[in-house]
């Protein structure tokens, strides 16, 4: 499975595992149900919400590596 990057869209992450929604919610991204958020990159979403994209990417990759 491909590694998550800052260019990965929110929709791609959620499609791999809906449990990842909690990582977005924990960082203040409560817009996951919005259709436009599905095509937004992690980098863009973090910029809008003032959060650290690198931190979120690291958490998501750790989650997926533990899920193997």
mmCIF file of N, CA and C in Angstrom:
data_model
loop_
_atom_site.group_PDB
_atom_site.id
_atom_site.type_symbol
_atom_site.label_atom_id
_atom_site.label_comp_id
_atom_site.label_asym_id
_atom_site.label_seq_id
_atom_site.Cartn_x
_atom_site.Cartn_y
_atom_site.Cartn_z
ATOM 1 N N UNK A 1 0.829 -1.172 0.000
ATOM 2 C CA UNK A 1 0.000 0.000 0.000
ATOM 3 C C UNK A 1 0.884 1.249 0.000
ATOM 4 N N UNK A 2 0.459 2.231 -0.738
ATOM 5 C CA UNK A 2 1.247 3.457 -0.856
ATOM 6 C C UNK A 2 1.247 4.243 0.447
ATOM 7 N N UNK A 3 2.367 4.871 0.695
ATOM 8 C CA UNK A 3 2.505 5.704 1.886
ATOM 9 C C UNK A 3 1.656 6.969 1.730
ATOM 10 N N UNK A 4 1.115 7.442 2.831
ATOM 11 C CA UNK A 4 0.364 8.687 2.849
ATOM 12 C C UNK A 4 1.367 9.837 2.757
ATOM 13 N N UNK A 5 1.058 10.835 1.937
ATOM 14 C CA UNK A 5 1.884 12.041 1.823
ATOM 15 C C UNK A 5 0.984 13.251 2.034
ATOM 16 N N UNK A 6 1.598 14.420 2.047
ATOM 17 C CA UNK A 6 0.812 15.649 2.194
ATOM 18 C C UNK A 6 -0.080 15.885 0.981
ATOM 19 N N UNK A 7 0.237 15.264 -0.127
ATOM 20 C CA UNK A 7 -0.561 15.413 -1.354
ATOM 21 C C UNK A 7 -1.734 14.435 -1.412
ATOM 22 N N UNK A 8 -1.758 13.450 -0.537
ATOM 23 C CA UNK A 8 -2.856 12.482 -0.484
ATOM 24 C C UNK A 8 -4.129 13.215 -0.085
ATOM 25 N N UNK A 9 -5.237 12.880 -0.732
ATOM 26 C CA UNK A 9 -6.488 13.553 -0.397
ATOM 27 C C UNK A 9 -7.131 12.926 0.837
ATOM 28 N N UNK A 10 -7.955 13.711 1.486
ATOM 29 C CA UNK A 10 -8.694 13.218 2.646
ATOM 30 C C UNK A 10 -9.552 12.028 2.228
ATOM 31 N N UNK A 11 -10.175 12.126 1.070
ATOM 32 C CA UNK A 11 -11.012 11.035 0.574
ATOM 33 C C UNK A 11 -10.246 9.741 0.395
ATOM 34 N N UNK A 12 -9.017 9.824 -0.104
ATOM 35 C CA UNK A 12 -8.194 8.622 -0.283
ATOM 36 C C UNK A 12 -7.874 7.975 1.054
ATOM 37 N N UNK A 13 -7.571 8.798 2.049
ATOM 38 C CA UNK A 13 -7.245 8.262 3.374
ATOM 39 C C UNK A 13 -8.466 7.573 3.970
ATOM 40 N N UNK A 14 -9.604 8.255 3.943
ATOM 41 C CA UNK A 14 -10.822 7.697 4.526
ATOM 42 C C UNK A 14 -11.273 6.435 3.793
ATOM 43 N N UNK A 15 -11.041 6.377 2.482
ATOM 44 C CA UNK A 15 -11.422 5.195 1.702
ATOM 45 C C UNK A 15 -10.591 3.976 2.116
ATOM 46 N N UNK A 16 -9.370 4.208 2.546
ATOM 47 C CA UNK A 16 -8.512 3.100 2.988
ATOM 48 C C UNK A 16 -8.973 2.556 4.332
ATOM 49 N N UNK A 17 -9.410 3.469 5.224
ATOM 50 C CA UNK A 17 -9.890 3.021 6.536
ATOM 51 C C UNK A 17 -10.625 4.185 7.207
ATOM 52 N N UNK A 18 -11.904 3.992 7.461
ATOM 53 C CA UNK A 18 -12.707 5.052 8.082
ATOM 54 C C UNK A 18 -12.271 5.378 9.506
ATOM 55 N N UNK A 19 -11.540 4.469 10.136
ATOM 56 C CA UNK A 19 -11.047 4.737 11.494
ATOM 57 C C UNK A 19 -10.095 5.930 11.523
ATOM 58 N N UNK A 20 -9.537 6.286 10.376
ATOM 59 C CA UNK A 20 -8.611 7.417 10.319
ATOM 60 C C UNK A 20 -9.337 8.752 10.519
ATOM 61 N N UNK A 21 -10.647 8.754 10.421
ATOM 62 C CA UNK A 21 -11.410 9.993 10.621
ATOM 63 C C UNK A 21 -11.067 10.628 11.960
ATOM 64 N N UNK A 22 -10.825 9.813 12.962
ATOM 65 C CA UNK A 22 -10.529 10.344 14.294
ATOM 66 C C UNK A 22 -9.272 11.207 14.299
ATOM 67 N N UNK A 23 -8.291 10.881 13.473
ATOM 68 C CA UNK A 23 -7.061 11.679 13.408
ATOM 69 C C UNK A 23 -7.357 13.078 12.887
ATOM 70 N N UNK A 24 -8.229 13.171 11.904
ATOM 71 C CA UNK A 24 -8.619 14.478 11.369
ATOM 72 C C UNK A 24 -9.435 15.252 12.402
ATOM 73 N N UNK A 25 -10.367 14.571 13.044
ATOM 74 C CA UNK A 25 -11.208 15.211 14.049
ATOM 75 C C UNK A 25 -10.370 15.716 15.228
ATOM 76 N N UNK A 26 -9.395 14.926 15.647
ATOM 77 C CA UNK A 26 -8.536 15.315 16.763
ATOM 78 C C UNK A 26 -7.740 16.589 16.462
ATOM 79 N N UNK A 27 -7.496 16.851 15.181
ATOM 80 C CA UNK A 27 -6.739 18.043 14.793
ATOM 81 C C UNK A 27 -7.666 19.214 14.454
ATOM 82 N N UNK A 28 -8.949 19.057 14.724
ATOM 83 C CA UNK A 28 -9.890 20.154 14.505
ATOM 84 C C UNK A 28 -10.530 20.187 13.141
ATOM 85 N N UNK A 29 -10.336 19.145 12.370
ATOM 86 C CA UNK A 29 -10.926 19.081 11.025
ATOM 87 C C UNK A 29 -12.269 18.360 11.105
ATOM 88 N N UNK A 30 -13.300 19.146 11.321
ATOM 89 C CA UNK A 30 -14.634 18.582 11.495
ATOM 90 C C UNK A 30 -15.450 18.624 10.204
ATOM 91 N N UNK A 31 -14.797 18.856 9.091
ATOM 92 C CA UNK A 31 -15.473 19.021 7.806
ATOM 93 C C UNK A 31 -15.442 17.745 6.962
ATOM 94 N N UNK A 32 -15.218 16.611 7.567
ATOM 95 C CA UNK A 32 -15.034 15.375 6.807
ATOM 96 C C UNK A 32 -16.256 14.980 5.982
ATOM 97 N N UNK A 33 -17.435 15.395 6.406
ATOM 98 C CA UNK A 33 -18.646 15.058 5.669
ATOM 99 C C UNK A 33 -18.902 15.968 4.483
ATOM 100 N N UNK A 34 -18.178 17.050 4.403
ATOM 101 C CA UNK A 34 -18.348 18.001 3.301
ATOM 102 C C UNK A 34 -17.791 17.390 2.011
ATOM 103 N N UNK A 35 -18.583 17.386 0.947
ATOM 104 C CA UNK A 35 -18.105 16.770 -0.306
ATOM 105 C C UNK A 35 -16.799 17.366 -0.824
ATOM 106 N N UNK A 36 -16.590 18.658 -0.651
ATOM 107 C CA UNK A 36 -15.361 19.252 -1.175
ATOM 108 C C UNK A 36 -14.130 18.812 -0.390
ATOM 109 N N UNK A 37 -14.297 18.433 0.873
ATOM 110 C CA UNK A 37 -13.145 18.005 1.664
ATOM 111 C C UNK A 37 -12.577 16.691 1.148
ATOM 112 N N UNK A 38 -13.381 15.895 0.512
ATOM 113 C CA UNK A 38 -12.927 14.585 0.027
ATOM 114 C C UNK A 38 -11.819 14.708 -1.020
ATOM 115 N N UNK A 39 -11.839 15.781 -1.800
ATOM 116 C CA UNK A 39 -10.821 15.985 -2.830
ATOM 117 C C UNK A 39 -9.689 16.894 -2.401
ATOM 118 N N UNK A 40 -9.727 17.340 -1.150
ATOM 119 C CA UNK A 40 -8.714 18.253 -0.639
ATOM 120 C C UNK A 40 -7.505 17.467 -0.134
ATOM 121 N N UNK A 41 -6.323 17.960 -0.447
ATOM 122 C CA UNK A 41 -5.116 17.283 0.042
ATOM 123 C C UNK A 41 -4.954 17.532 1.535
ATOM 124 N N UNK A 42 -4.213 16.654 2.174
ATOM 125 C CA UNK A 42 -3.912 16.829 3.591
ATOM 126 C C UNK A 42 -3.193 18.161 3.796
ATOM 127 N N UNK A 43 -2.294 18.474 2.904
ATOM 128 C CA UNK A 43 -1.530 19.725 2.999
ATOM 129 C C UNK A 43 -2.452 20.940 2.954
ATOM 130 N N UNK A 44 -3.370 20.963 2.010
ATOM 131 C CA UNK A 44 -4.296 22.095 1.886
ATOM 132 C C UNK A 44 -5.224 22.189 3.091
ATOM 133 N N UNK A 45 -5.739 21.059 3.540
ATOM 134 C CA UNK A 45 -6.643 21.049 4.683
ATOM 135 C C UNK A 45 -5.938 21.553 5.942
ATOM 136 N N UNK A 46 -4.711 21.130 6.146
ATOM 137 C CA UNK A 46 -3.961 21.577 7.311
ATOM 138 C C UNK A 46 -3.657 23.075 7.235
ATOM 139 N N UNK A 47 -3.380 23.566 6.047
ATOM 140 C CA UNK A 47 -3.112 24.999 5.884
ATOM 141 C C UNK A 47 -4.346 25.817 6.264
ATOM 142 N N UNK A 48 -5.511 25.364 5.838
ATOM 143 C CA UNK A 48 -6.760 26.059 6.143
ATOM 144 C C UNK A 48 -7.054 26.031 7.644
ATOM 145 N N UNK A 49 -6.744 24.909 8.272
ATOM 146 C CA UNK A 49 -7.073 24.727 9.692
ATOM 147 C C UNK A 49 -5.931 25.103 10.633
ATOM 148 N N UNK A 50 -4.816 25.531 10.079
ATOM 149 C CA UNK A 50 -3.694 25.948 10.910
ATOM 150 C C UNK A 50 -3.065 24.820 11.705
ATOM 151 N N UNK A 51 -3.020 23.641 11.096
ATOM 152 C CA UNK A 51 -2.432 22.483 11.771
ATOM 153 C C UNK A 51 -1.209 21.993 10.990
ATOM 154 N N UNK A 52 -0.449 21.121 11.588
ATOM 155 C CA UNK A 52 0.803 20.626 11.031
ATOM 156 C C UNK A 52 0.562 19.403 10.144
ATOM 157 N N UNK A 53 0.736 19.576 8.849
ATOM 158 C CA UNK A 53 0.515 18.483 7.900
ATOM 159 C C UNK A 53 1.490 17.333 8.128
ATOM 160 N N UNK A 54 2.737 17.654 8.450
ATOM 161 C CA UNK A 54 3.734 16.605 8.675
ATOM 162 C C UNK A 54 3.355 15.735 9.868
ATOM 163 N N UNK A 55 2.833 16.362 10.899
ATOM 164 C CA UNK A 55 2.406 15.613 12.092
ATOM 165 C C UNK A 55 1.255 14.668 11.752
ATOM 166 N N UNK A 56 0.274 15.161 11.002
ATOM 167 C CA UNK A 56 -0.870 14.330 10.628
ATOM 168 C C UNK A 56 -0.449 13.181 9.726
ATOM 169 N N UNK A 57 0.405 13.458 8.748
ATOM 170 C CA UNK A 57 0.902 12.411 7.846
ATOM 171 C C UNK A 57 1.642 11.337 8.633
ATOM 172 N N UNK A 58 2.447 11.744 9.587
ATOM 173 C CA UNK A 58 3.189 10.774 10.407
ATOM 174 C C UNK A 58 2.232 9.889 11.201
ATOM 175 N N UNK A 59 1.218 10.485 11.781
ATOM 176 C CA UNK A 59 0.238 9.716 12.551
ATOM 177 C C UNK A 59 -0.515 8.734 11.658
ATOM 178 N N UNK A 60 -0.902 9.187 10.474
ATOM 179 C CA UNK A 60 -1.642 8.313 9.556
ATOM 180 C C UNK A 60 -0.773 7.161 9.077
ATOM 181 N N UNK A 61 0.481 7.430 8.738
ATOM 182 C CA UNK A 61 1.374 6.361 8.291
ATOM 183 C C UNK A 61 1.654 5.373 9.417
ATOM 184 N N UNK A 62 1.767 5.863 10.642
ATOM 185 C CA UNK A 62 1.957 4.960 11.787
ATOM 186 C C UNK A 62 0.729 4.069 11.955
ATOM 187 N N UNK A 63 -0.455 4.659 11.829
ATOM 188 C CA UNK A 63 -1.697 3.891 11.936
ATOM 189 C C UNK A 63 -1.732 2.772 10.897
ATOM 190 N N UNK A 64 -1.424 3.116 9.637
ATOM 191 C CA UNK A 64 -1.492 2.107 8.575
ATOM 192 C C UNK A 64 -0.393 1.054 8.718
ATOM 193 N N UNK A 65 0.771 1.436 9.217
ATOM 194 C CA UNK A 65 1.830 0.430 9.384
ATOM 195 C C UNK A 65 1.487 -0.526 10.519
ATOM 196 N N UNK A 66 0.798 -0.040 11.545
ATOM 197 C CA UNK A 66 0.375 -0.896 12.655
ATOM 198 C C UNK A 66 -0.794 -1.779 12.259
ATOM 199 N N UNK A 67 -1.549 -1.376 11.252
ATOM 200 C CA UNK A 67 -2.752 -2.103 10.827
ATOM 201 C C UNK A 67 -2.437 -3.277 9.903
ATOM 202 N N UNK A 68 -1.190 -3.396 9.474
ATOM 203 C CA UNK A 68 -0.825 -4.463 8.527
ATOM 204 C C UNK A 68 -0.922 -5.810 9.163
#
